[in-house]
Amino acid sequence: MPAQTITRADLCEAVYQKVGLSRTESAALVELVLKEITDCLERGETVKLSSFGSFVIRKKGERIGRNPKTGKEVPISPRRVMVFKPSAILKQRINSAEGHSGDQS
Amino acid sequence: MIKSELVQHIATQNPHLYQRDVENIVNAILNEIVAALARGDRVELRGFGAFSVKHRPARTGRNPRTGAHVSVEKKSVPFFKTGKEMRERLNKDSPG
């Protein structure tokens, strides 16, 4: 069984099925949830979602990188990156389900 | 921000919904992502990022304190890759 890709549409469908809202409103709420999380991260705040995981912003200082094709050294500007730390529960869920599906790697 | 604060923010913007409904919505979204990853599926949210599962093969590890060999079973770990738009939004003021 090939791995499937879940998108916004599937999340909207899940919300639609579980909560008595219209499809349009379900879609708007999925969007709003993502927007709230994004806005928070943009301010540099951590977002902790219990039993799921947390999104953390890390600041990276300037460093020297190398263009792998030309071998030329280029400075990499300081930047902010977002890291997802999965909760123990999420990690456990992923491993307990792995028994049934034969993984290829 | 924690989950209850997220629920509260959304509830204030949608006064026609009960806080309990908003809680159900947030949980439905998160549960759907978890269920997909548990099946080994990928979750791609354009502009935000993508969740996937990476498989780590079994290996022989070492107890760093005693140096004893221990076998580590194969396992799968959740992985998140930040979306392009998100990356850009986090670094708006300093281009690059």
mmCIF file of C-alpha atoms in Angstrom:
data_model
loop_
_atom_site.group_PDB
_atom_site.id
_atom_site.type_symbol
_atom_site.label_atom_id
_atom_site.label_comp_id
_atom_site.label_asym_id
_atom_site.label_seq_id
_atom_site.Cartn_x
_atom_site.Cartn_y
_atom_site.Cartn_z
ATOM 1 C CA MET A 1 0.000 0.000 0.000
ATOM 2 C CA PRO A 2 1.648 3.257 -1.070
ATOM 3 C CA ALA A 3 1.775 6.087 1.468
ATOM 4 C CA GLN A 4 -0.891 8.694 0.900
ATOM 5 C CA THR A 5 -0.605 12.416 1.290
ATOM 6 C CA ILE A 6 -3.135 14.104 3.543
ATOM 7 C CA THR A 7 -3.914 17.737 2.748
ATOM 8 C CA ARG A 8 -6.033 20.615 4.046
ATOM 9 C CA ALA A 9 -9.056 19.109 2.301
ATOM 10 C CA ASP A 10 -8.801 15.964 4.445
ATOM 11 C CA LEU A 11 -8.481 18.005 7.638
ATOM 12 C CA CYS A 12 -11.551 20.023 6.634
ATOM 13 C CA GLU A 13 -13.453 16.787 5.996
ATOM 14 C CA ALA A 14 -12.459 15.470 9.452
ATOM 15 C CA VAL A 15 -13.699 18.668 11.104
ATOM 16 C CA TYR A 16 -16.882 18.544 9.024
ATOM 17 C CA GLN A 17 -17.537 14.927 10.076
ATOM 18 C CA LYS A 18 -16.900 15.478 13.785
ATOM 19 C CA VAL A 19 -18.443 18.885 14.370
ATOM 20 C CA GLY A 20 -21.855 19.931 13.061
ATOM 21 C CA LEU A 21 -20.641 22.775 10.825
ATOM 22 C CA SER A 22 -20.937 23.421 7.109
ATOM 23 C CA ARG A 23 -18.052 22.444 4.851
ATOM 24 C CA THR A 24 -17.322 26.098 4.146
ATOM 25 C CA GLU A 25 -17.154 26.933 7.818
ATOM 26 C CA SER A 26 -15.067 23.826 8.580
ATOM 27 C CA ALA A 27 -12.555 24.920 5.954
ATOM 28 C CA ALA A 28 -12.442 28.459 7.363
ATOM 29 C CA LEU A 29 -11.767 27.102 10.854
ATOM 30 C CA VAL A 30 -8.939 24.822 9.710
ATOM 31 C CA GLU A 31 -7.416 27.893 8.076
ATOM 32 C CA LEU A 32 -7.889 29.943 11.229
ATOM 33 C CA VAL A 33 -6.196 27.307 13.404
ATOM 34 C CA LEU A 34 -3.155 27.293 11.104
ATOM 35 C CA LYS A 35 -3.140 31.104 10.977
ATOM 36 C CA GLU A 36 -3.201 31.425 14.771
ATOM 37 C CA ILE A 37 -0.282 29.004 15.088
ATOM 38 C CA THR A 38 1.670 30.770 12.327
ATOM 39 C CA ASP A 39 1.084 34.249 13.811
ATOM 40 C CA CYS A 40 2.283 33.057 17.178
ATOM 41 C CA LEU A 41 5.451 31.530 15.721
ATOM 42 C CA GLU A 42 6.092 34.672 13.712
ATOM 43 C CA ARG A 43 6.210 36.614 16.982
ATOM 44 C CA GLY A 44 8.890 34.148 18.106
ATOM 45 C CA GLU A 45 6.641 32.376 20.592
ATOM 46 C CA THR A 46 6.598 28.635 21.222
ATOM 47 C CA VAL A 47 3.360 26.789 20.460
ATOM 48 C CA LYS A 48 2.704 23.790 22.709
ATOM 49 C CA LEU A 49 -0.085 21.411 21.735
ATOM 50 C CA SER A 50 -0.406 18.785 24.431
ATOM 51 C CA SER A 51 -0.310 15.131 23.309
ATOM 52 C CA PHE A 52 0.726 16.330 19.835
ATOM 53 C CA GLY A 53 3.978 18.235 20.160
ATOM 54 C CA SER A 54 5.412 21.717 20.191
ATOM 55 C CA PHE A 55 6.687 24.142 17.594
ATOM 56 C CA VAL A 56 9.741 26.058 18.696
ATOM 57 C CA ILE A 57 11.567 28.971 17.043
ATOM 58 C CA ARG A 58 15.331 28.760 17.045
ATOM 59 C CA LYS A 59 17.684 31.606 16.160
ATOM 60 C CA LYS A 60 20.680 30.721 14.047
ATOM 61 C CA GLY A 61 23.746 32.924 13.968
ATOM 62 C CA GLU A 62 25.676 33.804 10.829
ATOM 63 C CA ARG A 63 27.956 31.078 9.525
ATOM 64 C CA ILE A 64 30.036 30.305 6.494
ATOM 65 C CA GLY A 65 28.518 27.864 4.058
ATOM 66 C CA ARG A 66 29.819 26.476 0.811
ATOM 67 C CA ASN A 67 28.158 26.265 -2.558
ATOM 68 C CA PRO A 68 28.325 22.498 -3.096
ATOM 69 C CA LYS A 69 28.497 22.894 -6.862
ATOM 70 C CA THR A 70 31.260 25.497 -7.141
ATOM 71 C CA GLY A 71 32.949 24.965 -3.770
ATOM 72 C CA LYS A 72 32.771 28.714 -3.178
ATOM 73 C CA GLU A 73 32.417 29.975 0.360
ATOM 74 C CA VAL A 74 29.338 32.110 0.997
ATOM 75 C CA PRO A 75 28.146 33.703 4.223
ATOM 76 C CA ILE A 76 24.788 32.397 5.480
ATOM 77 C CA SER A 77 22.879 35.228 7.119
ATOM 78 C CA PRO A 78 21.471 34.847 10.637
ATOM 79 C CA ARG A 79 17.919 33.489 10.533
ATOM 80 C CA ARG A 80 15.066 32.045 12.497
ATOM 81 C CA VAL A 81 14.022 28.463 11.952
ATOM 82 C CA MET A 82 11.029 26.527 13.206
ATOM 83 C CA VAL A 83 11.471 23.115 14.805
ATOM 84 C CA PHE A 84 8.766 20.568 15.599
ATOM 85 C CA LYS A 85 9.283 18.501 18.739
ATOM 86 C CA PRO A 86 6.891 15.560 18.684
ATOM 87 C CA SER A 87 5.346 14.571 22.011
ATOM 88 C CA ALA A 88 6.082 11.191 23.569
ATOM 89 C CA ILE A 89 2.496 10.180 22.838
ATOM 90 C CA LEU A 90 2.864 10.960 19.127
ATOM 91 C CA LYS A 91 6.135 9.031 18.909
ATOM 92 C CA GLN A 92 4.510 6.085 20.656
ATOM 93 C CA ARG A 93 1.463 6.131 18.348
ATOM 94 C CA ILE A 94 3.688 6.018 15.280
ATOM 95 C CA ASN A 95 5.679 3.066 16.536
ATOM 96 C CA SER A 96 2.784 1.018 17.825
ATOM 97 C CA ALA A 97 1.027 1.226 14.451
ATOM 98 C CA GLU A 98 4.134 0.250 12.515
ATOM 99 C CA GLY A 99 3.663 -3.465 13.216
ATOM 100 C CA HIS A 100 0.893 -3.975 10.647
ATOM 101 C CA SER A 101 2.220 -1.979 7.723
ATOM 102 C CA GLY A 102 5.350 -3.356 6.090
ATOM 103 C CA ASP A 103 7.742 -0.468 5.696
ATOM 104 C CA GLN A 104 10.040 -0.340 2.711
ATOM 105 C CA SER A 105 13.127 1.413 4.030
ATOM 106 C CA MET B 1 0.826 29.584 23.384
ATOM 107 C CA ILE B 2 -0.680 26.338 24.567
ATOM 108 C CA LYS B 3 -3.671 24.451 23.197
ATOM 109 C CA SER B 4 -6.218 25.996 25.561
ATOM 110 C CA GLU B 5 -5.045 29.501 24.583
ATOM 111 C CA LEU B 6 -5.310 28.616 20.918
ATOM 112 C CA VAL B 7 -8.881 27.421 21.529
ATOM 113 C CA GLN B 8 -9.681 30.629 23.384
ATOM 114 C CA HIS B 9 -8.307 32.887 20.611
ATOM 115 C CA ILE B 10 -10.403 31.088 18.031
ATOM 116 C CA ALA B 11 -13.499 31.099 20.232
ATOM 117 C CA THR B 12 -13.327 34.893 20.701
ATOM 118 C CA GLN B 13 -13.178 35.336 16.918
ATOM 119 C CA ASN B 14 -16.202 33.035 16.485
ATOM 120 C CA PRO B 15 -18.728 34.087 19.125
ATOM 121 C CA HIS B 16 -21.383 31.826 17.592
ATOM 122 C CA LEU B 17 -19.368 28.735 18.553
ATOM 123 C CA TYR B 18 -19.127 27.199 21.993
ATOM 124 C CA GLN B 19 -15.623 26.854 23.387
ATOM 125 C CA ARG B 20 -16.297 23.116 23.519
ATOM 126 C CA ASP B 21 -16.921 23.091 19.747
ATOM 127 C CA VAL B 22 -13.660 24.915 19.074
ATOM 128 C CA GLU B 23 -11.875 22.396 21.297
ATOM 129 C CA ASN B 24 -13.380 19.582 19.227
ATOM 130 C CA ILE B 25 -12.278 21.278 16.010
ATOM 131 C CA VAL B 26 -8.675 21.704 17.152
ATOM 132 C CA ASN B 27 -8.589 18.116 18.406
ATOM 133 C CA ALA B 28 -10.137 16.800 15.180
ATOM 134 C CA ILE B 29 -7.358 18.481 13.180
ATOM 135 C CA LEU B 30 -4.565 17.205 15.418
ATOM 136 C CA ASN B 31 -6.045 13.697 15.623
ATOM 137 C CA GLU B 32 -6.322 13.528 11.854
ATOM 138 C CA ILE B 33 -2.632 14.405 11.521
ATOM 139 C CA VAL B 34 -1.652 11.825 14.162
ATOM 140 C CA ALA B 35 -3.817 9.120 12.543
ATOM 141 C CA ALA B 36 -2.283 9.804 9.132
ATOM 142 C CA LEU B 37 1.257 9.565 10.514
ATOM 143 C CA ALA B 38 0.370 6.363 12.397
ATOM 144 C CA ARG B 39 -0.681 4.869 9.032
ATOM 145 C CA GLY B 40 2.651 5.964 7.601
ATOM 146 C CA ASP B 41 1.041 8.693 5.476
ATOM 147 C CA ARG B 42 2.351 12.191 4.887
ATOM 148 C CA VAL B 43 0.505 15.372 5.821
ATOM 149 C CA GLU B 44 1.226 18.360 3.604
ATOM 150 C CA LEU B 45 -0.080 21.775 4.574
ATOM 151 C CA ARG B 46 0.958 24.302 1.957
ATOM 152 C CA GLY B 47 2.407 27.449 3.437
ATOM 153 C CA PHE B 48 2.810 25.805 6.825
ATOM 154 C CA GLY B 49 4.874 22.664 6.427
ATOM 155 C CA ALA B 50 4.734 18.915 5.964
ATOM 156 C CA PHE B 51 4.661 16.088 8.489
ATOM 157 C CA SER B 52 6.087 12.723 7.525
ATOM 158 C CA VAL B 53 7.431 9.560 9.108
ATOM 159 C CA LYS B 54 11.072 8.565 8.878
ATOM 160 C CA HIS B 55 12.145 4.996 9.425
ATOM 161 C CA ARG B 56 15.269 4.271 11.420
ATOM 162 C CA PRO B 57 16.754 0.787 10.929
ATOM 163 C CA ALA B 58 17.767 -1.413 13.862
ATOM 164 C CA ARG B 59 21.314 -0.773 15.012
ATOM 165 C CA THR B 60 23.772 -1.713 17.709
ATOM 166 C CA GLY B 61 24.169 1.130 20.138
ATOM 167 C CA ARG B 62 26.489 1.646 23.067
ATOM 168 C CA ASN B 63 25.648 2.537 26.607
ATOM 169 C CA PRO B 64 27.740 5.726 26.831
ATOM 170 C CA ARG B 65 28.445 5.197 30.522
ATOM 171 C CA THR B 66 29.477 1.533 30.522
ATOM 172 C CA GLY B 67 30.389 1.078 26.873
ATOM 173 C CA ALA B 68 28.252 -2.075 26.714
ATOM 174 C CA HIS B 69 26.707 -3.023 23.369
ATOM 175 C CA VAL B 70 22.941 -2.797 23.247
ATOM 176 C CA SER B 71 20.743 -3.613 20.294
ATOM 177 C CA VAL B 72 18.374 -0.829 19.344
ATOM 178 C CA GLU B 73 15.258 -1.971 17.518
ATOM 179 C CA LYS B 74 14.119 -0.338 14.293
ATOM 180 C CA LYS B 75 11.775 2.524 14.883
ATOM 181 C CA SER B 76 9.835 5.233 13.118
ATOM 182 C CA VAL B 77 10.015 8.884 14.050
ATOM 183 C CA PRO B 78 7.763 11.785 13.107
ATOM 184 C CA PHE B 79 9.438 14.499 11.057
ATOM 185 C CA PHE B 80 8.384 18.043 10.194
ATOM 186 C CA LYS B 81 9.696 20.144 7.342
ATOM 187 C CA THR B 82 8.889 23.847 7.460
ATOM 188 C CA GLY B 83 7.001 25.160 4.440
ATOM 189 C CA LYS B 84 8.459 27.773 2.139
ATOM 190 C CA GLU B 85 5.995 30.503 3.024
ATOM 191 C CA MET B 86 6.480 29.865 6.734
ATOM 192 C CA ARG B 87 10.262 30.081 6.326
ATOM 193 C CA GLU B 88 9.902 33.398 4.554
ATOM 194 C CA ARG B 89 7.527 34.768 7.168
ATOM 195 C CA LEU B 90 9.941 33.906 9.971
ATOM 196 C CA ASN B 91 12.672 35.922 8.244
ATOM 197 C CA LYS B 92 10.738 38.828 6.793
ATOM 198 C CA ASP B 93 12.928 41.617 8.152
ATOM 199 C CA SER B 94 16.237 40.050 7.102
ATOM 200 C CA PRO B 95 16.096 38.792 3.515
ATOM 201 C CA GLY B 96 17.890 35.532 2.769
#
